Coordinates of N, CA, C and O in Angstrom, one line a residue:
X1493 N 0.8 -1.2 0.0 CA 0.0 0.0 0.0 C 0.9 1.2 0.0 O 0.5 2.2 -0.6
X1494 N 1.9 1.2 0.7 CA 2.8 2.3 0.8 C 3.4 2.7 -0.6 O 3.6 3.8 -0.9
X1495 N 3.6 1.6 -1.4 CA 4.1 1.9 -2.8 C 3.1 2.7 -3.6 O 3.5 3.5 -4.3
X1496 N 1.8 2.3 -3.5 CA 0.8 3.0 -4.2 C 0.7 4.5 -3.8 O 0.6 5.3 -4.7
X1497 N 0.9 4.7 -2.6 CA 0.8 6.1 -2.1 C 2.0 6.9 -2.7 O 1.9 8.0 -3.1
X1498 N 3.2 6.2 -2.7 CA 4.4 6.9 -3.2 C 4.2 7.1 -4.7 O 4.5 8.2 -5.2
X1499 N 3.7 6.1 -5.4 CA 3.6 6.3 -6.9 C 2.5 7.3 -7.2 O 2.6 8.1 -8.1
X1500 N 1.4 7.4 -6.4 CA 0.4 8.3 -6.6 C 0.9 9.8 -6.4 O 0.7 10.6 -7.2
X1501 N 1.7 10.0 -5.3 CA 2.2 11.3 -5.1 C 3.3 11.6 -6.1 O 3.5 12.8 -6.5
X1502 N 4.0 10.6 -6.6 CA 5.0 10.9 -7.6 C 4.3 11.3 -8.9 O 4.7 12.2 -9.6
X1503 N 3.1 10.6 -9.2 CA 2.3 11.0 -10.4 C 1.8 12.4 -10.3 O 1.8 13.1 -11.2
X1504 N 1.3 12.7 -9.1 CA 0.8 14.1 -8.9 C 1.9 15.1 -9.1 O 1.7 16.2 -9.7
X1505 N 3.1 14.8 -8.6 CA 4.2 15.7 -8.7 C 4.5 15.9 -10.2 O 4.8 17.0 -10.7
X1506 N 4.5 14.8 -10.9 CA 4.8 14.8 -12.4 C 3.8 15.7 -13.1 O 4.1 16.5 -14.0
X1507 N 2.5 15.5 -12.8 CA 1.4 16.3 -13.4 C 1.7 17.8 -13.1 O 1.6 18.7 -14.0
X1508 N 1.9 18.1 -11.8 CA 2.2 19.5 -11.4 C 3.4 20.1 -12.2 O 3.4 21.2 -12.7
X1509 N 4.4 19.3 -12.4 CA 5.6 19.7 -13.0 C 5.3 20.0 -14.5 O 5.7 21.0 -15.0
X1510 N 4.5 19.1 -15.2 CA 4.2 19.3 -16.6 C 3.3 20.5 -16.7 O 3.5 21.4 -17.6
X1511 N 2.3 20.7 -15.9 CA 1.4 21.8 -16.0 C 2.1 23.1 -15.7 O 1.9 24.2 -16.3
X1512 N 3.1 23.0 -14.8 CA 3.9 24.2 -14.5 C 4.7 24.6 -15.7 O 4.9 25.8 -16.0
X1513 N 5.3 23.6 -16.4 CA 6.1 23.9 -17.6 C 5.2 24.5 -18.7 O 5.6 25.4 -19.4
X1514 N 3.9 24.0 -18.8 CA 3.0 24.6 -19.8 C 2.7 26.0 -19.4 O 2.6 26.9 -20.3
X1515 N 2.5 26.3 -18.1 CA 2.2 27.7 -17.7 C 3.3 28.6 -18.0 O 3.1 29.7 -18.5
X1516 N 4.6 28.2 -17.8 CA 5.8 29.0 -18.1 C 5.8 29.2 -19.6 O 6.1 30.3 -20.1
X1517 N 5.5 28.2 -20.4 CA 5.6 28.3 -21.9 C 4.5 29.3 -22.3 O 4.7 30.1 -23.2
X1518 N 3.3 29.2 -21.7 CA 2.2 30.1 -22.1 C 2.6 31.5 -21.7 O 2.4 32.5 -22.5
X1519 N 3.1 31.7 -20.5 CA 3.5 33.0 -20.1 C 4.6 33.6 -21.0 O 4.5 34.8 -21.3
X1520 N 5.6 32.8 -21.4 CA 6.6 33.3 -22.3 C 6.0 33.7 -23.6 O 6.4 34.7 -24.2
X1521 N 5.1 32.9 -24.1 CA 4.4 33.2 -25.4 C 3.7 34.6 -25.3 O 3.7 35.4 -26.2
X1522 N 2.9 34.8 -24.2 CA 2.2 36.0 -24.0 C 3.2 37.2 -24.0 O 2.9 38.3 -24.6
X1523 N 4.3 37.1 -23.2 CA 5.3 38.2 -23.2 C 5.8 38.5 -24.5 O 6.0 39.6 -24.9
X1524 N 6.1 37.5 -25.4 CA 6.6 37.7 -26.7 C 5.6 38.4 -27.6 O 5.9 39.4 -28.3
X1525 N 4.3 38.1 -27.5 CA 3.2 38.7 -28.2 C 3.1 40.2 -27.8 O 3.0 41.1 -28.6
X1526 N 3.1 40.4 -26.5 CA 3.0 41.8 -25.9 C 4.2 42.6 -26.4 O 4.1 43.8 -26.8
X1527 N 5.4 42.0 -26.3 CA 6.6 42.8 -26.7 C 6.5 43.1 -28.2 O 6.8 44.2 -28.6
X1528 N 6.0 42.2 -29.0 CA 5.9 42.4 -30.4 C 4.9 43.5 -30.7 O 5.1 44.4 -31.5
X1529 N 3.8 43.5 -29.9 CA 2.8 44.6 -30.1 C 3.3 45.9 -29.8 O 3.0 46.9 -30.4
X1530 N 4.2 46.0 -28.8 CA 4.8 47.3 -28.4 C 5.8 47.8 -29.4 O 5.9 49.0 -29.6
X1531 N 6.5 46.9 -30.1 CA 7.5 47.3 -31.0 C 6.9 47.5 -32.4 O 7.5 48.2 -33.2
X1532 N 5.8 46.9 -32.7 CA 5.2 47.0 -34.0 C 4.5 48.4 -34.1 O 3.8 48.8 -33.3
X1533 N 4.9 49.2 -35.1 CA 4.3 50.5 -35.2 C 2.8 50.5 -35.4 O 2.3 49.7 -36.3
X1534 N 2.1 51.2 -34.6 CA 0.6 51.3 -34.8 C 0.3 52.1 -36.0 O 1.1 52.9 -36.5
X1535 N -1.0 51.9 -36.5 CA -1.4 52.8 -37.6 C -1.4 54.2 -37.1 O -1.8 54.5 -36.0
X1536 N -0.8 55.0 -37.9 CA -0.6 56.4 -37.6 C -2.0 57.1 -37.4 O -2.7 57.2 -38.4
X1537 N -2.3 57.6 -36.2 CA -3.5 58.3 -36.0 C -3.3 59.8 -36.5 O -2.1 60.3 -36.4
X1538 N -4.3 60.4 -37.0 CA -4.1 61.7 -37.5 C -3.7 62.6 -36.4 O -4.3 62.6 -35.3
X1539 N -2.6 63.4 -36.6 CA -2.1 64.3 -35.5 C -2.9 65.5 -35.5 O -3.3 66.1 -36.5
X1540 N -3.3 65.9 -34.3 CA -4.0 67.2 -34.1 C -2.9 68.3 -34.3 O -1.8 68.2 -33.8
X1541 N -3.3 69.4 -34.9 CA -2.3 70.5 -35.0 C -1.9 71.0 -33.6 O -2.8 71.1 -32.7
X1542 N -0.7 71.3 -33.4 CA -0.2 71.7 -32.1 C -0.8 73.1 -31.8 O -0.7 74.0 -32.7
X1543 N -1.4 73.3 -30.6 CA -1.9 74.6 -30.2 C -0.7 75.4 -29.7 O 0.2 74.9 -29.1
X1544 N -0.8 76.7 -30.0 CA 0.3 77.5 -29.4 C 0.2 77.5 -27.9 O -0.8 77.2 -27.3
X1545 N 1.3 77.6 -27.3 CA 1.4 77.6 -25.8 C 0.6 78.7 -25.2 O 0.6 79.8 -25.6
X1546 N -0.2 78.3 -24.2 CA -1.1 79.2 -23.5 C -0.2 80.0 -22.5 O 0.8 79.5 -22.1
X1547 N -0.7 81.2 -22.2 CA 0.0 82.0 -21.3 C -0.9 82.3 -20.1 O -2.1 82.1 -20.2
X1548 N -0.3 82.9 -19.1 CA -1.1 83.3 -17.9 C -1.9 84.5 -18.2 O -1.4 85.4 -18.9
X1549 N -3.1 84.6 -17.7 CA -4.0 85.8 -17.9 C -4.4 86.2 -16.5 O -5.0 85.4 -15.8
X1550 N -4.1 87.4 -16.2 CA -4.6 88.0 -14.9 C -5.4 89.2 -15.2 O -5.0 90.0 -15.9
X1551 N -6.6 89.2 -14.5 CA -7.5 90.4 -14.7 C -8.0 90.8 -13.3 O -8.6 90.1 -12.7
X1552 N -7.7 92.1 -13.0 CA -8.1 92.6 -11.7 C -9.4 93.5 -12.0 O -9.4 94.1 -13.1
X1553 N -10.3 93.6 -11.1 CA -11.5 94.3 -11.3 C -11.2 95.8 -11.4 O -10.5 96.4 -10.6
X1554 N -11.6 96.4 -12.5 CA -11.6 97.9 -12.7 C -12.9 98.3 -13.4 O -13.2 97.7 -14.4
X1555 N -13.6 99.3 -12.8 CA -14.8 99.7 -13.4 C -14.7 100.1 -14.9 O -15.6 99.9 -15.7
X1556 N -13.6 100.8 -15.2 CA -13.4 101.2 -16.6 C -13.2 100.1 -17.6 O -13.3 100.4 -18.8
X1557 N -13.1 98.9 -17.1 CA -12.9 97.8 -18.1 C -14.3 97.2 -18.6 O -14.3 96.4 -19.5
X1558 N -15.4 97.7 -18.0 CA -16.7 97.3 -18.5 C -17.0 98.1 -19.7 O -17.1 99.3 -19.6
X1559 N -17.2 97.5 -20.9 CA -17.4 98.2 -22.1 C -18.8 97.7 -22.8 O -19.1 96.5 -22.6
X1560 N -19.4 98.6 -23.5 CA -20.6 98.3 -24.2 C -20.2 97.9 -25.6 O -20.7 98.4 -26.6
X1561 N -19.4 96.9 -25.8 CA -18.9 96.5 -27.1 C -19.1 95.1 -27.4 O -18.4 94.5 -28.2
X1562 N -20.0 94.4 -26.7 CA -20.3 93.0 -26.9 C -21.5 92.7 -27.8 O -22.0 93.5 -28.5
X1563 N -21.9 91.5 -27.6 CA -23.0 91.0 -28.4 C -24.3 91.7 -28.2 O -25.1 92.0 -29.2
X1564 N -24.6 92.1 -27.0 CA -25.9 92.8 -26.7 C -25.8 94.2 -26.3 O -24.9 94.6 -25.6
X1565 N -26.7 95.1 -26.9 CA -26.6 96.5 -26.6 C -27.0 96.9 -25.2 O -26.6 97.9 -24.6
X1566 N -27.8 96.0 -24.5 CA -28.2 96.2 -23.1 C -27.2 95.7 -22.1 O -27.6 95.5 -20.9
X1567 N -26.0 95.3 -22.5 CA -25.0 94.7 -21.6 C -23.7 95.4 -21.7 O -23.3 96.0 -22.8
X1568 N -22.9 95.4 -20.6 CA -21.6 95.8 -20.6 C -20.7 94.6 -20.3 O -21.1 93.8 -19.4
X1569 N -19.6 94.5 -20.9 CA -18.7 93.3 -20.8 C -17.3 93.7 -20.3 O -16.8 94.7 -20.7
X1570 N -16.8 92.8 -19.4 CA -15.4 93.0 -18.9 C -14.7 91.7 -19.4 O -14.9 90.6 -18.8
X1571 N -13.9 91.9 -20.4 CA -13.1 90.8 -20.9 C -12.0 90.4 -19.9 O -11.4 91.3 -19.3
X1572 N -11.8 89.1 -19.7 CA -10.9 88.6 -18.7 C -9.6 88.2 -19.3 O -8.7 87.7 -18.6
X1573 N -9.4 88.4 -20.6 CA -8.1 88.1 -21.2 C -7.8 86.7 -21.6 O -6.7 86.3 -22.0
X1574 N -8.8 85.8 -21.4 CA -8.7 84.4 -21.6 C -8.5 84.1 -23.1 O -7.7 83.2 -23.5
X1575 N -9.3 84.7 -24.0 CA -9.2 84.4 -25.4 C -7.8 84.7 -25.9 O -7.2 83.9 -26.7
X1576 N -7.2 85.8 -25.6 CA -5.9 86.1 -26.0 C -4.8 85.1 -25.4 O -4.0 84.6 -26.2
X1577 N -5.0 84.9 -24.2 CA -4.0 84.0 -23.5 C -4.1 82.6 -24.0 O -3.1 81.8 -24.0
X1578 N -5.3 82.1 -24.4 CA -5.5 80.7 -24.8 C -5.5 80.6 -26.4 O -5.7 79.6 -26.9
X1579 N -5.1 81.7 -27.0 CA -5.1 81.7 -28.5 C -6.4 81.3 -29.1 O -6.4 80.5 -30.1
X1580 N -7.5 81.8 -28.5 CA -8.8 81.5 -29.1 C -9.5 80.2 -28.6 O -10.6 79.9 -29.0
X1581 N -8.8 79.5 -27.7 CA -9.4 78.2 -27.2 C -10.7 78.5 -26.5 O -11.7 77.8 -26.6
X1582 N -10.7 79.6 -25.6 CA -11.8 79.9 -24.8 C -12.0 81.4 -24.6 O -11.0 82.1 -24.9
X1583 N -13.2 81.8 -24.2 CA -13.4 83.2 -23.9 C -14.1 83.3 -22.6 O -15.0 82.4 -22.3
X1584 N -13.8 84.3 -21.8 CA -14.4 84.4 -20.5 C -14.6 85.9 -20.3 O -13.7 86.7 -20.5
X1585 N -15.8 86.3 -19.8 CA -16.0 87.7 -19.5 C -17.1 87.8 -18.4 O -17.8 86.9 -18.1
X1586 N -17.1 89.0 -17.7 CA -18.1 89.3 -16.8 C -19.1 90.2 -17.5 O -18.7 91.1 -18.2
X1587 N -20.4 89.9 -17.4 CA -21.5 90.6 -18.1 C -22.3 91.3 -17.1 O -22.8 90.7 -16.1
X1588 N -22.6 92.6 -17.3 CA -23.6 93.4 -16.5 C -24.7 93.7 -17.4 O -24.5 94.4 -18.4
X1589 N -25.9 93.2 -17.1 CA -27.1 93.5 -17.9 C -27.6 94.8 -17.4 O -27.8 95.0 -16.2
X1590 N -27.8 95.8 -18.3 CA -28.2 97.1 -17.8 C -29.7 97.2 -17.6 O -30.5 96.9 -18.5
X1591 N -30.1 97.6 -16.4 CA -31.5 97.7 -16.1 C -32.1 99.0 -16.4 O -31.4 99.9 -16.7
X1592 N -33.4 99.1 -16.3 CA -34.3 98.0 -16.1 C -34.5 97.1 -17.4 O -34.2 97.6 -18.5
X1593 N -34.9 95.9 -17.2 CA -35.0 95.0 -18.3 C -36.2 95.4 -19.2 O -37.3 95.7 -18.8
X1594 N -35.9 95.4 -20.5 CA -36.9 95.7 -21.5 C -37.1 94.4 -22.4 O -36.3 94.1 -23.2
X1595 N -38.2 93.6 -22.1 CA -38.4 92.4 -22.8 C -38.4 92.5 -24.3 O -38.0 91.6 -25.0
X1596 N -38.9 93.6 -24.8 CA -38.9 93.8 -26.3 C -37.5 93.8 -26.9 O -37.3 93.3 -28.0
X1597 N -36.5 94.2 -26.1 CA -35.1 94.2 -26.5 C -34.4 92.9 -26.1 O -33.6 92.4 -26.9
X1598 N -34.7 92.4 -25.0 CA -33.9 91.3 -24.4 C -34.4 90.0 -24.8 O -33.6 89.1 -25.1
X1599 N -35.7 89.8 -24.8 CA -36.3 88.4 -25.0 C -36.4 88.0 -26.4 O -37.5 87.9 -27.0
X1600 N -35.2 87.7 -27.0 CA -35.2 87.2 -28.4 C -34.6 85.8 -28.4 O -33.4 85.6 -27.9
X1601 N -35.3 84.9 -29.0 CA -34.9 83.5 -29.0 C -33.6 83.5 -30.0 O -33.6 84.0 -31.1
X1602 N -32.6 82.8 -29.5 CA -31.4 82.7 -30.3 C -30.6 81.4 -29.8 O -30.9 80.8 -28.9
X1603 N -29.5 81.1 -30.6 CA -28.6 80.1 -30.1 C -27.2 80.6 -30.5 O -27.0 81.4 -31.4
X1604 N -26.2 80.0 -29.8 CA -24.8 80.2 -30.1 C -24.1 78.9 -30.7 O -24.4 77.9 -30.2
X1605 N -23.4 79.1 -31.7 CA -22.7 78.0 -32.4 C -21.4 77.8 -31.6 O -20.3 78.3 -32.0
X1606 N -21.4 77.1 -30.5 CA -20.3 76.9 -29.6 C -20.1 75.5 -29.3 O -21.0 74.6 -29.5
X1607 N -18.9 75.1 -28.7 CA -18.7 73.8 -28.2 C -19.1 73.6 -26.7 O -19.4 72.6 -26.3
X1608 N -19.0 74.7 -26.0 CA -19.2 74.7 -24.6 C -19.6 76.1 -24.1 O -19.0 77.1 -24.6
X1609 N -20.6 76.2 -23.2 CA -21.0 77.5 -22.7 C -21.4 77.3 -21.2 O -22.3 76.4 -21.0
X1610 N -20.9 78.1 -20.3 CA -21.2 78.0 -18.9 C -21.5 79.4 -18.4 O -20.7 80.3 -18.8
X1611 N -22.5 79.6 -17.6 CA -22.8 80.9 -17.0 C -22.9 80.8 -15.5 O -23.5 79.8 -15.0
X1612 N -22.4 81.7 -14.7 CA -22.5 81.7 -13.3 C -23.0 83.1 -12.8 O -22.4 84.1 -13.3
X1613 N -24.0 83.1 -12.0 CA -24.5 84.4 -11.5 C -23.7 84.9 -10.3 O -23.7 84.3 -9.3
X1614 N -23.0 86.0 -10.5 CA -22.1 86.6 -9.5 C -23.0 87.5 -8.6 O -22.7 87.5 -7.4
X1615 N -24.0 88.1 -9.1 CA -24.8 89.1 -8.3 C -26.1 89.2 -9.0 O -26.3 89.1 -10.2
X1616 N -27.2 89.4 -8.1 CA -28.5 89.6 -8.7 C -29.2 88.3 -9.1 O -28.9 87.3 -8.6
X1617 N -30.1 88.5 -10.1 CA -30.8 87.3 -10.6 C -31.1 87.5 -12.1 O -31.2 88.6 -12.6
X1618 N -31.4 86.4 -12.8 CA -31.8 86.4 -14.2 C -32.8 85.3 -14.4 O -32.6 84.2 -13.9
X1619 N -33.8 85.6 -15.1 CA -34.8 84.5 -15.5 C -34.5 84.2 -17.0 O -34.5 85.1 -17.8
X1620 N -34.3 82.9 -17.2 CA -34.0 82.4 -18.6 C -35.0 81.5 -19.1 O -35.8 80.9 -18.3
X1621 N -35.0 81.3 -20.4 CA -35.8 80.2 -21.0 C -34.8 79.4 -21.9 O -34.0 80.0 -22.6
X1622 N -34.8 78.1 -21.7 CA -33.9 77.2 -22.5 C -34.8 76.1 -23.1 O -35.6 75.5 -22.3
X1623 N -34.7 75.8 -24.3 CA -35.4 74.8 -25.0 C -35.2 73.5 -24.3 O -34.1 73.1 -24.0
X1624 N -36.3 72.8 -23.9 CA -36.3 71.6 -23.2 C -36.2 71.7 -21.7 O -36.4 70.8 -20.9
X1625 N -35.9 72.9 -21.2 CA -35.8 73.2 -19.8 C -36.9 74.1 -19.3 O -37.4 74.0 -18.2
X1626 N -37.4 75.0 -20.2 CA -38.4 75.9 -19.8 C -37.8 77.2 -19.1 O -36.6 77.5 -19.3
X1627 N -38.7 77.8 -18.3 CA -38.2 79.0 -17.6 C -37.5 78.6 -16.3 O -38.0 77.7 -15.6
X1628 N -36.4 79.3 -16.0 CA -35.7 79.0 -14.8 C -35.2 80.4 -14.2 O -34.6 81.2 -14.9
X1629 N -35.4 80.5 -12.9 CA -34.8 81.7 -12.2 C -33.5 81.4 -11.6 O -33.3 80.4 -10.8
X1630 N -32.5 82.1 -12.1 CA -31.1 81.8 -11.6 C -30.7 83.0 -10.7 O -30.9 84.2 -11.1
X1631 N -30.3 82.7 -9.5 CA -30.0 83.7 -8.5 C -28.5 83.7 -8.2 O -27.7 82.8 -8.7
X1632 N -28.0 84.6 -7.4 CA -26.6 84.7 -7.1 C -26.1 83.3 -6.6 O -26.8 82.7 -5.7
X1633 N -25.1 82.9 -7.2 CA -24.5 81.5 -6.9 C -25.0 80.4 -7.8 O -24.5 79.3 -7.7
X1634 N -26.0 80.7 -8.6 CA -26.5 79.7 -9.6 C -25.5 79.6 -10.8 O -24.9 80.6 -11.2
X1635 N -25.4 78.4 -11.3 CA -24.6 78.2 -12.5 C -25.4 77.3 -13.4 O -26.2 76.4 -13.0
X1636 N -25.1 77.4 -14.7 CA -25.7 76.5 -15.7 C -24.8 76.4 -16.9 O -24.0 77.2 -17.2
X1637 N -25.0 75.3 -17.6 CA -24.3 75.1 -18.9 C -25.4 75.1 -20.0 O -26.6 74.7 -19.7
X1638 N -25.1 75.5 -21.1 CA -26.0 75.5 -22.3 C -25.4 74.6 -23.4 O -24.3 75.0 -23.9
X1639 N -26.0 73.5 -23.7 CA -25.4 72.7 -24.7 C -25.3 73.4 -26.1 O -26.0 74.4 -26.3
X1640 N -24.4 73.0 -26.9 CA -24.2 73.6 -28.2 C -25.5 73.8 -28.9 O -26.3 72.9 -29.0
X1641 N -25.7 75.0 -29.5 CA -26.9 75.4 -30.3 C -28.2 75.3 -29.6 O -29.2 75.2 -30.3
X1642 N -28.3 75.3 -28.3 CA -29.6 75.2 -27.6 C -30.3 76.6 -27.8 O -29.7 77.6 -27.7
X1643 N -31.5 76.5 -28.1 CA -32.3 77.7 -28.3 C -32.6 78.3 -26.9 O -33.1 77.5 -26.0
X1644 N -32.4 79.6 -26.7 CA -32.6 80.1 -25.3 C -32.8 81.6 -25.5 O -32.6 82.2 -26.5
X1645 N -33.2 82.2 -24.3 CA -33.4 83.7 -24.3 C -33.5 84.1 -22.8 O -33.8 83.3 -21.9
X1646 N -33.2 85.4 -22.6 CA -33.3 86.0 -21.3 C -34.7 86.6 -21.2 O -35.2 87.2 -22.2
X1647 N -35.5 86.3 -20.1 CA -36.8 86.8 -20.0 C -36.9 88.1 -19.1 O -37.7 89.0 -19.4
X1648 N -36.0 88.1 -18.1 CA -36.0 89.2 -17.1 C -34.8 89.1 -16.3 O -34.1 88.1 -16.2
X1649 N -34.4 90.3 -15.7 CA -33.2 90.3 -14.8 C -33.3 91.4 -13.8 O -34.0 92.4 -14.1
X1650 N -32.6 91.3 -12.7 CA -32.5 92.4 -11.7 C -31.6 93.5 -12.3 O -30.7 93.3 -13.1
X1651 N -31.8 94.7 -11.7 CA -31.0 95.9 -12.2 C -29.5 95.7 -11.9 O -28.7 96.4 -12.5
X1652 N -29.2 94.8 -10.9 CA -27.8 94.7 -10.5 C -27.1 93.4 -10.9 O -26.0 93.1 -10.4
X1653 N -27.7 92.7 -11.9 CA -27.2 91.4 -12.3 C -25.8 91.5 -12.9 O -25.5 92.3 -13.7
X1654 N -24.9 90.5 -12.5 CA -23.6 90.3 -13.0 C -23.4 88.8 -13.3 O -23.7 88.0 -12.4
X1655 N -22.9 88.5 -14.4 CA -22.8 87.1 -14.8 C -21.3 86.8 -15.2 O -20.7 87.7 -15.9
X1656 N -20.8 85.7 -14.9 CA -19.5 85.2 -15.5 C -19.9 84.2 -16.6 O -20.6 83.2 -16.3
X1657 N -19.3 84.4 -17.8 CA -19.6 83.5 -18.9 C -18.3 83.0 -19.4 O -17.4 83.7 -19.6
X1658 N -18.3 81.6 -19.6 CA -17.1 81.0 -20.2 C -17.6 80.2 -21.5 O -18.6 79.5 -21.4
X1659 N -16.9 80.5 -22.6 CA -17.4 79.9 -23.9 C -16.2 79.3 -24.6 O -15.1 79.9 -24.6
X1660 N -16.4 78.2 -25.3 CA -15.4 77.6 -26.2 C -16.0 77.4 -27.5 O -17.1 76.8 -27.6
X1661 N -15.4 77.8 -28.6 CA -14.2 78.5 -28.7 C -14.4 80.0 -28.5 O -15.6 80.4 -28.3
X1662 N -13.4 80.8 -28.5 CA -13.5 82.3 -28.2 C -14.3 82.9 -29.3 O -15.1 83.8 -29.1
X1663 N -14.1 82.5 -30.6 CA -14.9 83.1 -31.7 C -16.0 82.2 -32.0 O -15.8 81.0 -32.2
X1664 N -17.3 82.7 -32.1 CA -18.4 81.9 -32.4 C -19.5 82.7 -33.0 O -19.5 84.0 -33.0
X1665 N -20.5 82.1 -33.6 CA -21.6 82.7 -34.3 C -22.8 82.6 -33.4 O -23.1 81.6 -32.8
X1666 N -23.6 83.7 -33.4 CA -24.9 83.8 -32.7 C -26.0 83.9 -33.8 O -25.9 84.7 -34.7
X1667 N -27.0 83.1 -33.7 CA -28.1 83.1 -34.7 C -29.4 83.5 -34.0 O -29.8 82.8 -33.0
X1668 N -30.0 84.6 -34.4 CA -31.3 85.0 -33.9 C -32.4 84.2 -34.6 O -32.3 84.0 -35.8
X1669 N -33.4 83.8 -33.8 CA -34.5 83.0 -34.4 C -35.8 83.7 -34.2 O -36.0 84.6 -33.3
X1670 N -36.8 83.4 -35.0 CA -38.1 83.9 -34.9 C -38.8 83.1 -33.8 O -38.8 81.9 -33.8
X1671 N -39.4 83.8 -32.9 CA -40.1 83.2 -31.7 C -41.4 82.5 -32.1 O -42.0 82.8 -33.1

């Protein structure tokens, strides 16, 4: 009986040894395939054009920097220097809507041909309409994003409203729509 036990454990050891050798062989084969994959040149992906290096933009609050030279005649804009510093990648400005709100001038349905747009209410409040969202009252501390080309308009705002707006890219088209 002792011999059978010995031969059974010898057989088990031989099986373990063979399967261990197979595992080493499989492992070596995997390593060779992985190494070949690393050294084989991949299909060349189209290279994105290199963007010019961005620079630091610092903008301190100065009342004289608010200009009536933006998209809307009822607003003053303070450019934060992001467009120039990012070579057109993004634009950021503080907007002061001039009160009192005149819905005949302000409430015009439109969209912006942008990749990204975010607005943050710094002061006051603004009531907006966005397609699919409806009317929303945004107060100091509120923020929202507007998906590309979403139809929207301002319905009303407080006399002291200030907004921070960030848009990508810096240059974009605005399209006025018939309501």
